[in-house]
């Protein structure tokens, strides 16, 4: 689709070039303008990425120098103390844990929604439903935060207690001081927030499945579900992974909703029902205002870590997608 | 395993559009029946009513009767999925599953039928690929993607996929229209071999092809744009091409219109 638009624009510019010139022209000027502007956009993107990385490193280094603890393994975050002691371990753990759980909950539901809208729902219902899912993406994250803090969190309090009472033999659900402002609550809210992006991209991917493949499966005597399994899901595999990764990217970076829901407590704990936990982004939002010189540097250093985590996640996703490339 | 198809009073619609009107004919087992006629006359639509693929298009419906031996394909208790398992189809454009290997493409229909044993799958895959005259070309690369083959090979792969489940009838919708003359010849030879086991129906725009491969030929036509397609006549291929009963058929095959 993008390439079609590109071609359209190119001929357009070429046409303008011809109209401007007196002689017959093949429109090479238009071609060049287009090529340069496209290249320019690419370069600007790289420059922005580089500028962000340089800024983060430049501001982070002094704080990291002053740090008395090992930045990667230390769990405490006291950059404003003298001497400053802070580390990323707990924050990175909370970030990865909550995002991973969110992805785990959101992906199956999102794919289910996309499948339902694309293949099962009657057409009139399908378009309305698709619109509704997209609308979910338009809810500001502060609203999710408020809702999570004042309504959903209180409900999750009971859910947490229930899980803790009956399933505490599962390490994740063990521990005490169970409450609604836990990593689990944050994960569920994150899951709701990343649902629309995963679902709408997956739906786009399903729309790309060639009719010929679907008909081939049907003509072999496949039921609807078998057709989906045979022609749709394998074809959409890389697209679905990309969609999930975009969702994960959003979950990793989500700030304000998580900052509002979690009641900050220190220390790594795998007990996700426990009140507390923290993430990199939420920590930055909560502590930036009152941080001193070293404190800000330390927060920027944590931002750098978030940047790197996101980068690794994306590269991982690309590797997965590329592995079976010859088949799609 | 080949069966006779008897169609009576068949109409097909796309929403409010009446696509084909009142078609009745008999398709004999172990023979090749060719459908010819100008574009848009409903040949492909008619073909797709024979394995209930017509109705997968939203708004499409069928009236009338299609009997496969003594079973009504449009009976109220008949599952279209079950129909498609006994009436196989090969499409105009080769459509192997792009995410599957050559082997998995052929095995796809078998797995739907619950064949799981590796040795049995191996045997049927080999037999089907041999049946589609493709075995010698692909036997060393069965795990390679099916989409990596040439167009003619892909179409033979699709035929192998269709015959792997041993259908009663094989429907072919212009199977050679996207292929070069050599691949076309390979497919035509294959059709000639397959007709000893299957009831074959082929839609084609190529009248020489119809004359070469078929035993019976049906000519379809439309009265005008927006009018439904009709069966003009069906007869032995030799008769249609030498001495048709209808003037319209003669005009068409001699190239005077269409």
XYZ file of N, CA and C in Angstrom, chain A residues 10-212:
609
model
N 5.351 9.994 -6.871
C 6.467 10.181 -7.775
C 5.971 10.643 -9.142
N 4.976 9.979 -9.661
C 4.479 10.387 -10.972
C 3.917 11.808 -10.900
N 3.344 12.102 -9.753
C 2.802 13.425 -9.566
C 3.878 14.491 -9.699
N 4.956 14.308 -8.953
C 6.050 15.271 -9.005
C 6.629 15.314 -10.416
N 6.743 14.120 -11.006
C 7.284 14.076 -12.355
C 6.399 14.888 -13.300
N 5.114 14.756 -13.119
C 4.175 15.500 -13.951
C 4.370 16.998 -13.797
N 4.531 17.452 -12.561
C 4.755 18.869 -12.324
C 6.026 19.344 -13.021
N 7.069 18.500 -12.950
C 8.337 18.854 -13.582
C 8.142 19.069 -15.066
N 7.345 18.218 -15.685
C 7.148 18.324 -17.118
C 6.360 19.597 -17.450
N 5.366 19.862 -16.614
C 4.555 21.036 -16.881
C 5.409 22.305 -16.798
N 6.381 22.319 -15.837
C 7.209 23.510 -15.667
C 8.191 23.689 -16.818
N 8.752 22.566 -17.342
C 9.766 22.679 -18.384
C 9.141 22.947 -19.739
N 9.903 23.575 -20.654
C 9.365 23.848 -21.982
C 9.504 22.626 -22.874
N 10.659 21.939 -22.724
C 10.862 20.789 -23.597
C 10.235 19.525 -23.019
N 10.181 18.505 -23.856
C 9.750 17.190 -23.366
C 10.739 16.738 -22.306
N 10.211 16.341 -21.170
C 11.106 15.931 -20.101
C 10.634 14.598 -19.566
N 11.551 13.787 -19.110
C 11.155 12.520 -18.526
C 10.881 12.677 -17.042
N 10.966 13.925 -16.554
C 10.616 14.156 -15.164
C 11.701 13.755 -14.196
N 12.948 13.778 -14.639
C 14.024 13.350 -13.742
C 14.196 14.305 -12.571
N 13.869 15.564 -12.765
C 13.984 16.523 -11.672
C 13.053 16.097 -10.538
N 11.836 15.785 -10.909
C 10.861 15.339 -9.907
C 11.360 14.113 -9.184
N 11.915 13.185 -9.959
C 12.475 11.972 -9.375
C 13.524 12.307 -8.338
N 14.388 13.262 -8.705
C 15.496 13.597 -7.804
C 14.991 14.252 -6.538
N 14.029 15.174 -6.720
C 13.474 15.833 -5.534
C 12.882 14.798 -4.608
N 12.179 13.878 -5.210
C 11.531 12.860 -4.386
C 12.566 11.995 -3.681
N 13.577 11.563 -4.446
C 14.602 10.691 -3.867
C 15.304 11.398 -2.713
N 15.625 12.687 -2.926
C 16.350 13.417 -1.880
C 15.486 13.610 -0.648
N 14.214 13.935 -0.861
C 13.374 14.168 0.314
C 13.147 12.869 1.075
N 13.045 11.757 0.340
C 12.876 10.463 1.020
C 14.126 10.135 1.819
N 15.288 10.345 1.180
C 16.547 10.069 1.861
C 16.676 10.979 3.079
N 16.283 12.231 2.893
C 16.358 13.194 3.989
C 15.556 12.725 5.189
N 14.356 12.229 4.938
C 13.523 11.758 6.048
C 14.217 10.633 6.798
N 14.835 9.736 6.029
C 15.556 8.621 6.643
C 16.683 9.116 7.521
N 17.442 10.093 7.001
C 18.591 10.624 7.740
C 18.113 11.321 9.021
N 17.030 12.095 8.907
C 16.509 12.798 10.080
C 16.167 11.800 11.187
N 15.568 10.677 10.790
C 15.199 9.664 11.774
C 16.426 9.160 12.522
N 17.477 8.827 11.742
C 18.709 8.334 12.370
C 19.306 9.405 13.278
N 19.275 10.658 12.810
C 19.854 11.749 13.586
C 19.114 11.911 14.912
N 17.789 11.807 14.881
C 17.019 11.946 16.122
C 17.384 10.838 17.098
N 17.455 9.601 16.566
C 17.825 8.473 17.423
C 19.186 8.719 18.062
N 20.143 9.143 17.250
C 21.495 9.369 17.750
C 21.489 10.486 18.785
N 20.744 11.546 18.505
C 20.713 12.680 19.420
C 20.166 12.256 20.782
N 19.125 11.431 20.771
C 18.548 10.960 22.042
C 19.582 10.148 22.813
N 20.243 9.228 22.095
C 21.229 8.381 22.765
C 22.348 9.223 23.355
N 22.850 10.175 22.557
C 23.962 11.020 23.027
C 23.537 11.828 24.244
N 22.338 12.402 24.182
C 21.850 13.203 25.308
C 21.775 12.363 26.577
N 21.191 11.160 26.442
C 21.032 10.297 27.616
C 22.394 9.956 28.223
N 23.319 9.575 27.361
C 24.641 9.179 27.869
C 25.340 10.364 28.514
N 25.278 11.503 27.860
C 25.984 12.694 28.321
C 25.482 13.132 29.705
N 24.183 13.075 29.910
C 23.635 13.485 31.195
C 23.767 12.407 32.263
N 23.873 11.168 31.826
C 23.888 10.066 32.795
C 25.268 9.843 33.406
N 26.292 10.071 32.603
C 27.643 9.687 33.037
C 28.061 10.326 34.371
N 27.880 11.650 34.589
C 28.319 12.221 35.876
C 27.653 11.552 37.075
N 26.357 11.288 36.956
C 25.648 10.646 38.064
C 26.165 9.236 38.296
N 26.408 8.530 37.202
C 26.912 7.159 37.338
C 28.286 7.162 38.000
N 29.102 8.205 37.700
C 30.432 8.322 38.328
C 30.293 8.468 39.830
N 29.315 9.278 40.250
C 29.160 9.568 41.671
C 28.555 8.397 42.430
N 27.930 7.476 41.699
C 27.233 6.358 42.338
C 28.191 5.482 43.143
N 27.763 5.140 44.357
C 28.611 4.324 45.228
C 28.327 2.836 45.028
N 27.187 2.521 44.439
C 26.805 1.112 44.290
C 26.949 0.691 42.825
N 26.806 -0.601 42.594
C 26.819 -1.100 41.217
C 25.471 -0.785 40.576
N 25.505 0.019 39.530
C 24.266 0.512 38.920
C 23.384 -0.621 38.419
N 23.986 -1.677 37.908
C 23.192 -2.739 37.301
C 22.592 -3.696 38.314
N 23.240 -3.884 39.470
C 22.752 -4.900 40.404
C 22.076 -4.319 41.637
N 22.350 -3.072 41.963
C 21.783 -2.463 43.168
C 20.260 -2.338 43.038
N 19.543 -2.661 44.138
C 18.086 -2.566 44.096
C 17.564 -1.241 44.651
N 18.349 -0.612 45.549
C 17.894 0.645 46.159
C 17.981 1.792 45.153
N 17.155 2.825 45.380
C 17.213 4.009 44.508
C 17.269 5.249 45.394
N 18.500 5.596 45.849
C 18.682 6.771 46.694
C 19.738 7.707 46.117
N 19.499 8.247 44.959
C 20.527 9.064 44.313
C 20.725 10.404 45.016
N 19.763 10.817 45.850
C 19.891 12.120 46.476
C 20.543 12.030 47.855
N 20.869 10.803 48.262
C 21.566 10.640 49.533
C 23.041 10.996 49.359
N 23.743 11.168 50.466
C 25.191 11.346 50.359
C 25.863 10.224 51.132
N 26.673 9.418 50.486
C 26.917 9.374 49.031
C 25.723 8.750 48.302
N 25.530 9.091 47.036
C 24.398 8.537 46.277
C 24.537 7.033 46.081
N 23.463 6.315 46.333
C 23.436 4.861 46.125
C 22.192 4.534 45.299
N 22.377 4.052 44.104
C 21.201 3.685 43.310
C 21.555 2.632 42.271
N 20.556 1.829 41.934
C 20.753 0.789 40.925
C 19.455 0.523 40.190
N 19.583 -0.082 39.055
C 18.442 -0.228 38.154
C 17.709 -1.553 38.361
N 18.297 -2.455 39.150
C 17.821 -3.846 39.170
C 16.320 -3.960 39.424
N 15.849 -3.313 40.525
C 14.433 -3.484 40.858
C 13.523 -2.873 39.795
N 13.936 -1.683 39.315
C 13.109 -0.993 38.327
C 13.023 -1.785 37.037
N 14.183 -2.301 36.593
C 14.189 -3.070 35.349
C 13.346 -4.324 35.515
N 13.458 -4.946 36.691
C 12.653 -6.135 36.956
C 11.158 -5.808 36.880
N 10.760 -4.738 37.569
C 9.345 -4.356 37.584
C 8.846 -4.034 36.189
N 9.674 -3.342 35.422
C 9.300 -2.970 34.064
C 9.065 -4.212 33.208
N 10.069 -5.111 33.239
C 9.983 -6.297 32.396
C 8.837 -7.201 32.845
N 8.715 -7.351 34.158
C 7.686 -8.237 34.695
C 6.291 -7.748 34.310
N 6.022 -6.471 34.572
C 4.671 -5.969 34.311
C 4.376 -5.994 32.808
N 5.367 -5.635 31.986
C 5.136 -5.603 30.542
C 4.943 -7.000 29.993
N 5.751 -7.914 30.504
C 5.655 -9.290 30.018
C 4.298 -9.885 30.379
N 3.874 -9.667 31.620
C 2.561 -10.173 32.035
C 1.455 -9.539 31.199
N 1.600 -8.241 30.956
C 0.589 -7.544 30.157
C 0.511 -8.153 28.764
N 1.679 -8.418 28.188
C 1.724 -8.996 26.842
C 1.074 -10.375 26.840
N 1.384 -11.140 27.894
C 0.852 -12.487 28.019
C -0.673 -12.469 28.071
N -1.223 -11.469 28.754
C -2.679 -11.395 28.873
C -3.305 -10.791 27.623
N -2.651 -9.785 27.043
C -3.283 -9.025 25.959
C -3.240 -9.758 24.625
N -2.120 -10.438 24.318
C -1.961 -10.989 22.973
C -3.058 -11.991 22.595
N -3.317 -12.997 23.424
C -4.375 -13.943 23.006
C -5.728 -13.256 22.828
N -6.050 -12.349 23.744
C -7.341 -11.659 23.648
C -7.381 -10.815 22.375
N -6.281 -10.092 22.119
C -6.244 -9.214 20.945
C -6.387 -10.021 19.658
N -5.690 -11.149 19.588
C -5.777 -11.980 18.387
C -7.187 -12.554 18.262
N -7.753 -12.924 19.392
C -9.128 -13.411 19.384
C -10.088 -12.360 18.857
N -9.922 -11.132 19.327
C -10.786 -10.044 18.861
C -10.620 -9.865 17.348
N -9.362 -9.849 16.903
C -9.097 -9.638 15.479
C -9.712 -10.766 14.648
N -9.576 -12.005 15.131
C -10.155 -13.136 14.403
C -11.669 -13.030 14.355
N -12.243 -12.659 15.503
C -13.701 -12.550 15.554
C -14.188 -11.488 14.573
N -13.527 -10.324 14.615
C -13.957 -9.233 13.740
C -13.759 -9.609 12.274
N -12.644 -10.274 11.967
C -12.331 -10.548 10.561
C -13.111 -11.730 9.999
N -13.403 -12.738 10.823
C -13.920 -13.972 10.237
C -15.248 -14.455 10.796
N -15.590 -14.022 11.985
C -16.788 -14.601 12.590
C -17.959 -13.622 12.675
N -17.655 -12.363 13.005
C -18.734 -11.416 13.257
C -19.476 -11.080 11.973
N -20.786 -10.879 12.057
C -21.526 -10.361 10.899
C -20.956 -8.993 10.523
N -21.039 -8.660 9.242
C -20.290 -7.496 8.773
C -20.615 -6.185 9.480
N -21.908 -5.992 9.805
C -22.269 -4.716 10.427
C -21.719 -4.621 11.836
N -21.788 -5.735 12.556
C -21.239 -5.783 13.898
C -19.726 -5.593 13.859
N -19.089 -6.194 12.828
C -17.633 -6.177 12.737
C -17.088 -4.750 12.681
N -17.711 -3.913 11.833
C -17.151 -2.567 11.685
C -17.341 -1.772 12.974
N -18.498 -1.936 13.611
C -18.730 -1.234 14.871
C -17.757 -1.668 15.950
N -17.514 -2.960 15.991
C -16.629 -3.516 17.001
C -15.189 -3.051 16.791
N -14.794 -3.046 15.513
C -13.444 -2.577 15.188
C -13.251 -1.139 15.626
N -14.284 -0.342 15.410
C -14.233 1.061 15.795
C -14.090 1.185 17.310
N -14.826 0.343 18.012
C -14.820 0.378 19.473
C -13.430 0.032 20.016
N -12.806 -0.974 19.414
C -11.476 -1.380 19.864
C -10.476 -0.251 19.637
N -10.600 0.403 18.465
C -9.698 1.521 18.194
C -9.926 2.660 19.178
N -11.176 2.796 19.597
C -11.517 3.855 20.546
C -10.800 3.636 21.882
N -10.610 2.391 22.213
C -9.911 2.041 23.450
C -8.506 2.658 23.453
N -7.926 2.774 22.255
C -6.578 3.330 22.145
C -6.602 4.831 22.353
N -7.781 5.441 22.203
C -7.851 6.892 22.292
C -8.051 7.365 23.725
N -8.302 6.438 24.655
C -8.458 6.837 26.056
C -7.095 7.265 26.593
N -6.987 8.483 27.148
C -5.696 8.951 27.647
C -5.210 8.088 28.803
N -3.890 7.940 28.910
C -3.394 7.000 29.905
C -3.660 7.494 31.323
N -3.800 8.814 31.496
C -4.112 9.320 32.827
C -5.477 8.824 33.289
N -6.380 8.640 32.318
C -7.706 8.137 32.654
C -7.614 6.686 33.125
N -6.792 5.909 32.419
C -6.559 4.532 32.869
C -5.983 4.543 34.278
N -5.082 5.504 34.527
C -4.448 5.601 35.834
C -5.479 5.886 36.916
N -6.329 6.862 36.671
C -7.369 7.226 37.648
C -8.308 6.059 37.909
N -8.721 5.462 36.804
C -9.632 4.320 36.899
C -8.974 3.183 37.685
N -7.697 2.943 37.347
C -6.963 1.867 38.006
C -6.818 2.125 39.492
N -6.547 3.371 39.840
C -6.300 3.722 41.242
C -7.591 3.674 42.055
N -8.640 4.276 41.522
C -9.840 4.464 42.343
C -10.906 3.404 42.170
N -10.877 2.679 41.075
C -11.916 1.663 40.903
C -11.318 0.266 40.754
N -10.546 0.116 39.665
C -10.082 -1.221 39.330
C -9.172 -1.799 40.412
N -8.315 -0.956 40.963
C -7.388 -1.408 41.999
C -8.116 -1.984 43.193
N -9.216 -1.329 43.591
C -9.961 -1.818 44.752
C -10.591 -3.177 44.465
N -11.005 -3.389 43.207
C -11.560 -4.698 42.848
C -10.449 -5.748 42.839
N -9.297 -5.328 42.312
C -8.182 -6.272 42.225
C -7.697 -6.689 43.604
N -7.995 -5.862 44.592
C -7.679 -6.191 45.969
C -8.258 -7.562 46.325
N -9.550 -7.745 46.007
C -10.218 -9.013 46.311
C -9.670 -10.148 45.463
N -9.445 -9.833 44.183
C -8.899 -10.855 43.286
C -7.556 -11.327 43.814
N -6.738 -10.369 44.211
C -5.414 -10.692 44.743
C -5.520 -11.590 45.967
N -6.405 -11.218 46.869
C -6.583 -12.030 48.081
C -7.026 -13.453 47.747
N -7.953 -13.542 46.811
C -8.438 -14.866 46.391
C -7.289 -15.713 45.850
N -6.533 -15.130 44.917
C -5.422 -15.871 44.320
C -4.414 -16.265 45.390
N -4.183 -15.326 46.322
C -3.202 -15.583 47.364
C -3.680 -16.703 48.293
N -4.976 -16.701 48.593
C -5.526 -17.723 49.490
C -5.420 -19.121 48.888
N -5.765 -19.237 47.617
C -5.893 -20.570 47.044
C -4.715 -21.010 46.182
N -3.967 -20.046 45.661
C -2.899 -20.427 44.734
C -1.528 -19.966 45.206
N -1.384 -19.762 46.500
C -0.105 -19.225 46.967
C 1.029 -20.220 46.772
N 0.672 -21.489 46.459
C 1.737 -22.459 46.160
C 2.421 -22.148 44.824
N 1.763 -21.342 43.978
C 2.462 -20.834 42.794
C 3.287 -19.639 43.254
N 4.609 -19.680 43.080
C 5.457 -18.629 43.649
C 4.987 -17.211 43.320
N 4.491 -16.999 42.083
C 4.070 -15.658 41.679
C 2.967 -15.120 42.582
N 2.097 -16.028 43.068
C 0.937 -15.598 43.840
C 1.162 -15.705 45.342
N 2.401 -15.987 45.724
C 2.705 -16.158 47.143
C 2.958 -14.831 47.832
N 3.520 -14.909 49.043
C 3.903 -13.710 49.776
C 2.766 -13.115 50.563
N 3.078 -12.025 51.310
C 2.022 -11.377 52.083
C 1.892 -9.913 51.680
N 1.180 -9.141 52.499
C 0.788 -7.760 52.197
C 0.221 -7.645 50.782
N -0.749 -8.563 50.522
C -1.436 -8.572 49.236
C -2.341 -7.346 49.150
N -2.377 -6.723 47.970
C -3.223 -5.541 47.833
C -3.544 -5.242 46.394
N -4.316 -4.202 46.199
C -4.758 -3.852 44.860
C -3.771 -2.987 44.091
N -2.793 -2.427 44.806
C -1.842 -1.564 44.080
C -0.584 -2.354 43.768
N -0.812 -3.492 43.113
C 0.277 -4.447 42.907
C 0.737 -4.451 41.461
N 1.814 -5.192 41.225
C 2.300 -5.357 39.848
C 1.230 -6.014 38.976
N 0.451 -6.923 39.578
C -0.586 -7.594 38.785
C -1.621 -6.584 38.290
N -2.069 -5.698 39.177
C -3.030 -4.679 38.763
C -2.450 -3.836 37.635
N -1.195 -3.417 37.836
C -0.552 -2.616 36.790
C -0.495 -3.396 35.482
N -0.204 -4.690 35.571
C -0.108 -5.505 34.352
C -1.441 -5.587 33.636
N -2.510 -5.767 34.411
C -3.825 -5.876 33.776
C -4.175 -4.563 33.079
N -3.888 -3.451 33.741
C -4.181 -2.158 33.109
C -3.327 -1.967 31.860
N -2.062 -2.353 31.963
C -1.201 -2.281 30.771
C -1.767 -3.161 29.660
N -2.248 -4.336 30.031
C -2.804 -5.254 29.025
C -3.969 -4.594 28.292
N -4.847 -3.934 29.072
C -5.981 -3.258 28.429
C -5.472 -2.151 27.503
N -4.423 -1.475 27.941
C -3.927 -0.359 27.140
C -3.274 -0.796 25.842
N -2.625 -1.959 25.857
C -1.938 -2.386 24.618
C -2.839 -3.262 23.744
N -4.013 -3.593 24.267
C -4.938 -4.432 23.504
C -5.282 -3.839 22.124
N -5.669 -2.555 22.075
C -6.113 -2.035 20.771
C -5.018 -2.043 19.714
N -3.789 -1.718 20.101
C -2.750 -1.637 19.063
C -2.457 -3.032 18.514
N -2.389 -4.021 19.414
C -2.125 -5.383 18.941
C -3.286 -5.848 18.072
N -4.495 -5.574 18.545
C -5.661 -6.063 17.839
C -5.816 -5.411 16.468
N -5.614 -4.092 16.405
C -5.875 -3.462 15.102
C -4.784 -3.798 14.099
N -3.532 -3.954 14.552
C -2.497 -4.353 13.598
C -2.740 -5.787 13.134
N -3.095 -6.648 14.078
C -3.382 -8.036 13.703
C -4.519 -8.092 12.689
N -5.510 -7.235 12.886
C -6.635 -7.212 11.956
C -6.177 -6.795 10.559
N -5.316 -5.778 10.522
C -4.757 -5.361 9.230
C -4.034 -6.525 8.553
N -3.262 -7.257 9.365
C -2.508 -8.381 8.823
C -3.462 -9.429 8.249
N -4.554 -9.685 8.970
C -5.515 -10.684 8.491
C -6.160 -10.243 7.182
N -6.330 -8.926 7.033
C -6.930 -8.426 5.789
C -6.008 -8.687 4.603
N -4.698 -8.806 4.888
C -3.727 -9.011 3.812
C -3.682 -10.463 3.332
N -4.272 -11.363 4.095
C -4.202 -12.769 3.698
C -4.884 -12.926 2.341
N -4.169 -13.457 1.341
C -4.753 -13.559 0.016
C -6.002 -14.439 0.025
N -7.053 -13.972 -0.677
C -8.278 -14.758 -0.799
C -7.970 -16.132 -1.374
N -6.985 -16.164 -2.288
C -6.635 -17.431 -2.931
C -6.249 -18.480 -1.894
